[in-house]
């Protein structure tokens, strides 16, 4: 049976380290502040925003919350972002996605100052990542790398396969694995021989948005399996990932559970990006 990679514990360790670093900044007279903007009342988004506020409180950061009504115009939202970009007390700006249909998400993401883009979604942040320049990395892929390192998973020279090519997870994930000197293959809906490619992976990262899609027949004996997906099982309150955990854990060497694997790391990495933003802005 596979070793379980405990994302709850690793994220708690990371947040403790960040709390110490934030306290050290405070001793120098520097406060860390995250501004979170929520438009509308999507239930899942409301929960995520609440979790981000709690994480700020735990790590000793200030959080500013802007909860705007569903009918907020694109112009009003962009004006608020401009004000926060200009506010020297705000280190990081996060606009909770998805936005209402009448607002252009791409335009909103591009309006955030790249030096305050703690989500790592701005095209300039993506460009910095691709050439290895300092900048913010999308929080979920950054969290996956931290899970792999802290679970002592060898990456240098490893054969890594990423299933999924989204801008938020798949693409940045592949670049981060390359940074760690892994040999990386990206698979997607048009990939031929998906099963054979996955079975060659020492490290398999799955982010395809299809519940329980990857079972033991896709996994090499002893491989490390990272499940980025999260779904509610129909008719229940239980959650599952893109990997069929019960099947996969019989052959994998290490595996992340859902919930309690990648999810907690995303918010921990957001806190880390906020800390890094404050350091960068205060030189």
Coordinates of C-alpha atoms in Angstrom, one line a residue:
X1 CA 0.0 0.0 0.0
X2 CA 1.2 3.5 -0.8
X3 CA 2.6 6.0 1.6
X4 CA 0.0 8.8 2.1
X5 CA 1.4 12.3 1.5
X6 CA -0.3 14.4 4.2
X7 CA -1.0 17.8 2.7
X8 CA -2.7 19.0 5.9
X9 CA 0.4 18.5 8.0
X10 CA 2.8 19.8 5.3
X11 CA 0.7 22.9 4.8
X12 CA 0.5 23.5 8.6
X13 CA 4.3 23.3 8.8
X14 CA 4.6 25.7 5.9
X15 CA 2.2 28.2 7.5
X16 CA 4.1 28.0 10.8
X17 CA 7.3 28.9 8.9
X18 CA 5.6 31.8 7.1
X19 CA 4.1 33.0 10.4
X20 CA 7.7 33.2 11.8
X21 CA 8.9 35.1 8.7
X22 CA 5.9 37.5 8.9
X23 CA 6.7 38.2 12.6
X24 CA 10.4 38.9 11.6
X25 CA 9.1 41.5 9.1
X26 CA 6.9 43.1 11.7
X27 CA 9.9 43.5 13.9
X28 CA 11.4 45.6 11.1
X29 CA 8.1 47.7 10.9
X30 CA 6.8 46.0 7.8
X31 CA 3.2 44.7 7.7
X32 CA 2.0 42.2 5.1
X33 CA -1.5 42.9 3.7
X34 CA -3.6 40.9 1.2
X35 CA -6.6 42.4 -0.5
X36 CA -9.3 39.8 -1.5
X37 CA -12.1 40.8 -3.9
X38 CA -15.2 38.7 -4.2
X39 CA -18.0 39.6 -6.7
X40 CA -21.3 37.9 -6.2
X41 CA -22.2 35.2 -3.7
X42 CA -21.0 31.9 -5.3
X43 CA -21.1 29.4 -2.3
X44 CA -17.8 27.7 -3.1
X45 CA -16.1 31.1 -3.6
X46 CA -17.4 32.4 -0.3
X47 CA -15.9 29.4 1.5
X48 CA -12.5 29.8 -0.3
X49 CA -12.4 33.5 0.6
X50 CA -13.2 32.7 4.3
X51 CA -10.4 30.2 4.3
X52 CA -8.0 32.8 2.9
X53 CA -9.0 35.2 5.7
X54 CA -8.4 32.6 8.3
X55 CA -4.9 31.8 6.8
X56 CA -4.0 35.5 6.9
X57 CA -5.1 35.7 10.5
X58 CA -3.1 32.6 11.4
X59 CA 0.1 33.8 9.7
X60 CA -0.1 37.3 11.2
X61 CA -1.0 39.1 7.9
X62 CA -3.6 41.7 7.5
X63 CA -6.5 40.9 5.1
X64 CA -8.8 43.4 3.5
X65 CA -12.0 42.0 2.1
X66 CA -14.1 43.6 -0.7
X67 CA -17.4 41.7 -1.1
X68 CA -19.2 43.3 -4.0
X69 CA -22.7 42.6 -5.3
X70 CA -23.3 40.4 -8.4
X71 CA -24.4 43.4 -10.4
X72 CA -21.0 45.2 -9.9
X73 CA -19.9 46.5 -13.3
X74 CA -16.6 45.6 -14.9
X75 CA -15.6 49.3 -14.8
X76 CA -16.3 49.5 -11.0
X77 CA -14.2 46.4 -10.4
X78 CA -11.3 47.7 -12.6
X79 CA -11.4 51.0 -10.7
X80 CA -11.1 49.2 -7.3
X81 CA -8.1 47.2 -8.7
X82 CA -6.4 50.4 -9.8
X83 CA -6.9 51.9 -6.3
X84 CA -5.4 48.8 -4.7
X85 CA -2.5 48.8 -7.2
X86 CA -1.7 52.4 -6.1
X87 CA -2.1 51.6 -2.3
X88 CA 1.4 51.1 -0.9
X89 CA 0.0 49.3 2.2
X90 CA -1.4 46.5 0.0
X91 CA 1.1 43.9 -1.0
X92 CA -1.0 41.3 -2.7
X93 CA -4.3 41.5 -4.7
X94 CA -6.5 38.5 -5.3
X95 CA -9.7 38.5 -7.3
X96 CA -11.7 35.3 -6.5
X97 CA -12.7 33.4 -9.7
X98 CA -15.1 32.7 -11.3
X99 CA -16.5 36.2 -11.9
X100 CA -20.0 36.9 -13.1
X101 CA -20.5 36.4 -16.8
X102 CA -20.7 40.1 -17.6
X103 CA -17.1 40.7 -16.4
X104 CA -14.1 39.8 -18.6
X105 CA -11.8 37.7 -16.4
X106 CA -8.8 38.1 -18.6
X107 CA -9.1 41.9 -18.5
X108 CA -9.4 41.8 -14.7
X109 CA -6.3 39.5 -14.3
X110 CA -4.3 41.8 -16.6
X111 CA -5.3 44.9 -14.6
X112 CA -3.6 43.6 -11.4
X113 CA 0.0 45.0 -10.9
X114 CA 2.3 41.9 -11.6
X115 CA 4.2 42.8 -8.5
X116 CA 1.0 42.3 -6.5
X117 CA -0.3 39.3 -8.5
X118 CA -0.1 36.7 -5.7
X119 CA -2.3 34.3 -7.6
X120 CA 0.4 34.1 -10.3
X121 CA -2.2 34.4 -13.2
X122 CA -1.0 37.7 -14.9
X123 CA 0.6 37.1 -18.3
X124 CA 3.8 38.8 -17.0
X125 CA 3.9 36.3 -14.0
X126 CA 3.6 33.4 -16.5
X127 CA 6.3 34.9 -18.6
X128 CA 8.6 35.3 -15.7
X129 CA 8.0 31.7 -14.7
X130 CA 8.8 30.4 -18.2
X131 CA 12.2 32.2 -18.3
X132 CA 13.1 31.5 -14.7
X133 CA 12.9 35.2 -13.6
X134 CA 11.7 36.1 -10.1
X135 CA 7.9 36.4 -9.9
X136 CA 4.8 34.7 -8.5
X137 CA 3.9 31.1 -9.3
X138 CA 0.3 29.9 -9.5
X139 CA -0.3 28.6 -6.0
X140 CA -1.5 25.0 -6.7
X141 CA 1.5 23.9 -8.8
X142 CA 3.8 25.6 -6.3
X143 CA 2.1 23.6 -3.6
X144 CA 2.6 20.4 -5.5
X145 CA 6.3 21.0 -5.8
X146 CA 6.4 21.6 -2.0
X147 CA 4.6 18.3 -1.4
X148 CA 7.0 16.4 -3.6
X149 CA 10.1 18.0 -1.9
X150 CA 8.8 17.6 1.6
X151 CA 7.9 13.9 1.0
X152 CA 11.4 13.3 -0.2
X153 CA 10.3 12.4 -3.7
X154 CA 13.4 12.5 -6.1
X155 CA 12.8 14.9 -9.0
X156 CA 16.3 15.3 -10.5
X157 CA 16.3 13.1 -13.6
X158 CA 12.8 11.7 -12.8
X159 CA 10.3 10.9 -15.5
X160 CA 7.4 13.2 -14.7
X161 CA 4.0 13.1 -16.5
X162 CA 1.4 15.9 -16.1
X163 CA -2.1 15.0 -17.2
X164 CA -3.9 18.3 -18.0
X165 CA -2.7 21.5 -19.7
X166 CA -4.7 24.3 -18.1
X167 CA -3.1 27.7 -17.6
X168 CA -3.6 27.5 -13.8
X169 CA -2.2 24.0 -13.1
X170 CA -0.9 21.9 -16.1
X171 CA 1.3 24.4 -17.9
X172 CA 3.0 26.0 -14.8
X173 CA 3.3 22.5 -13.2
X174 CA 5.3 21.3 -16.2
X175 CA 7.7 24.4 -16.0
X176 CA 8.2 23.9 -12.3
X177 CA 9.1 20.2 -12.7
X178 CA 11.5 21.2 -15.5
X179 CA 13.1 23.6 -13.0
X180 CA 13.7 20.7 -10.7
X181 CA 15.5 18.8 -13.6
X182 CA 12.7 16.3 -14.2
X183 CA 12.1 15.0 -17.7
X184 CA 8.5 16.2 -18.4
X185 CA 5.7 15.0 -20.6
X186 CA 2.3 16.8 -20.8
X187 CA -0.7 14.8 -21.7
X188 CA -4.2 16.1 -22.6
X189 CA -7.5 15.1 -24.3
X190 CA -5.7 14.6 -27.7
X191 CA -2.9 12.4 -26.4
X192 CA -2.6 9.0 -27.9
X193 CA -1.5 6.0 -25.7
X194 CA -2.3 7.9 -22.5
X195 CA -2.2 4.8 -20.4
X196 CA 1.3 3.8 -21.7
X197 CA 2.7 7.3 -21.1
X198 CA 1.4 7.4 -17.6
X199 CA 2.8 4.0 -16.8
X200 CA 6.3 5.3 -17.5
X201 CA 6.0 8.1 -14.9
X202 CA 8.1 8.1 -11.8
X203 CA 5.9 11.2 -10.8
X204 CA 2.4 11.4 -12.1
X205 CA 0.5 14.7 -11.6
X206 CA -3.2 14.5 -12.5
X207 CA -5.3 17.6 -13.2
X208 CA -7.9 16.8 -15.8
X209 CA -11.2 17.5 -14.0
X210 CA -12.7 14.1 -14.4
X211 CA -13.6 12.1 -11.3
X212 CA -11.7 8.8 -10.6
X213 CA -10.4 8.8 -14.2
X214 CA -6.9 7.4 -13.4
X215 CA -6.8 4.0 -11.8
X216 CA -4.1 1.5 -11.1
X217 CA -3.8 0.4 -14.7
X218 CA -2.2 3.9 -15.5
X219 CA 0.3 3.8 -12.7
X220 CA 3.8 2.3 -12.6
X221 CA 4.6 0.2 -9.5
X222 CA 6.1 2.6 -6.8
X223 CA 5.3 5.8 -8.6
X224 CA 4.4 9.0 -6.8
X225 CA 0.9 10.1 -7.7
X226 CA -0.4 13.7 -7.0
X227 CA -4.1 14.2 -7.4
X228 CA -5.1 17.8 -8.1
X229 CA -8.7 17.2 -8.9
X230 CA -11.6 17.6 -6.5
X231 CA -15.3 16.6 -7.1
X232 CA -18.3 15.9 -5.0
X233 CA -19.5 12.4 -5.4
X234 CA -23.1 12.6 -6.7
X235 CA -25.8 12.1 -4.1
X236 CA -23.3 12.3 -1.2
X237 CA -21.3 14.8 0.8
X238 CA -18.1 12.9 0.1
X239 CA -15.3 14.2 -2.1
X240 CA -13.0 12.4 -4.6
X241 CA -10.2 13.4 -7.0
X242 CA -9.2 12.7 -10.6
X243 CA -7.5 9.5 -9.3
X244 CA -9.4 6.4 -8.2
X245 CA -7.7 6.4 -4.8
X246 CA -8.7 2.9 -3.7
X247 CA -7.3 1.4 -6.9
X248 CA -4.2 3.6 -7.2
X249 CA -2.9 3.2 -3.7
X250 CA -2.4 -0.5 -4.3
X251 CA 0.4 0.1 -6.8
X252 CA 1.7 3.7 -6.1
X253 CA 4.7 4.2 -3.8
X254 CA 3.3 7.6 -2.6
X255 CA -0.1 9.2 -3.1
X256 CA -2.0 12.3 -2.1
X257 CA -5.6 11.9 -0.7
X258 CA -8.6 14.0 -1.6
X259 CA -9.4 15.8 0.5
X260 CA -6.3 16.6 2.5
X261 CA -3.7 16.5 -0.2
X262 CA -3.1 19.3 -2.6
X263 CA -6.0 21.5 -1.5
X264 CA -4.5 22.8 1.8
X265 CA -1.2 23.6 0.0
X266 CA -2.8 26.1 -2.3
X267 CA -3.7 28.5 0.5
X268 CA -0.3 28.0 2.2
X269 CA 1.4 28.9 -1.0
X270 CA -0.8 32.0 -1.4
X271 CA 0.4 33.1 2.1
X272 CA 4.0 32.5 0.9
X273 CA 3.5 34.6 -2.2
X274 CA 2.0 37.4 0.0
X275 CA 5.1 37.3 2.2
X276 CA 7.4 37.3 -0.8
X277 CA 5.5 40.3 -2.3
X278 CA 6.1 42.3 0.9
X279 CA 9.8 41.4 0.9
X280 CA 10.2 42.4 -2.8
X281 CA 8.2 45.7 -2.4
X282 CA 10.2 46.7 0.6
X283 CA 13.6 45.5 -0.9

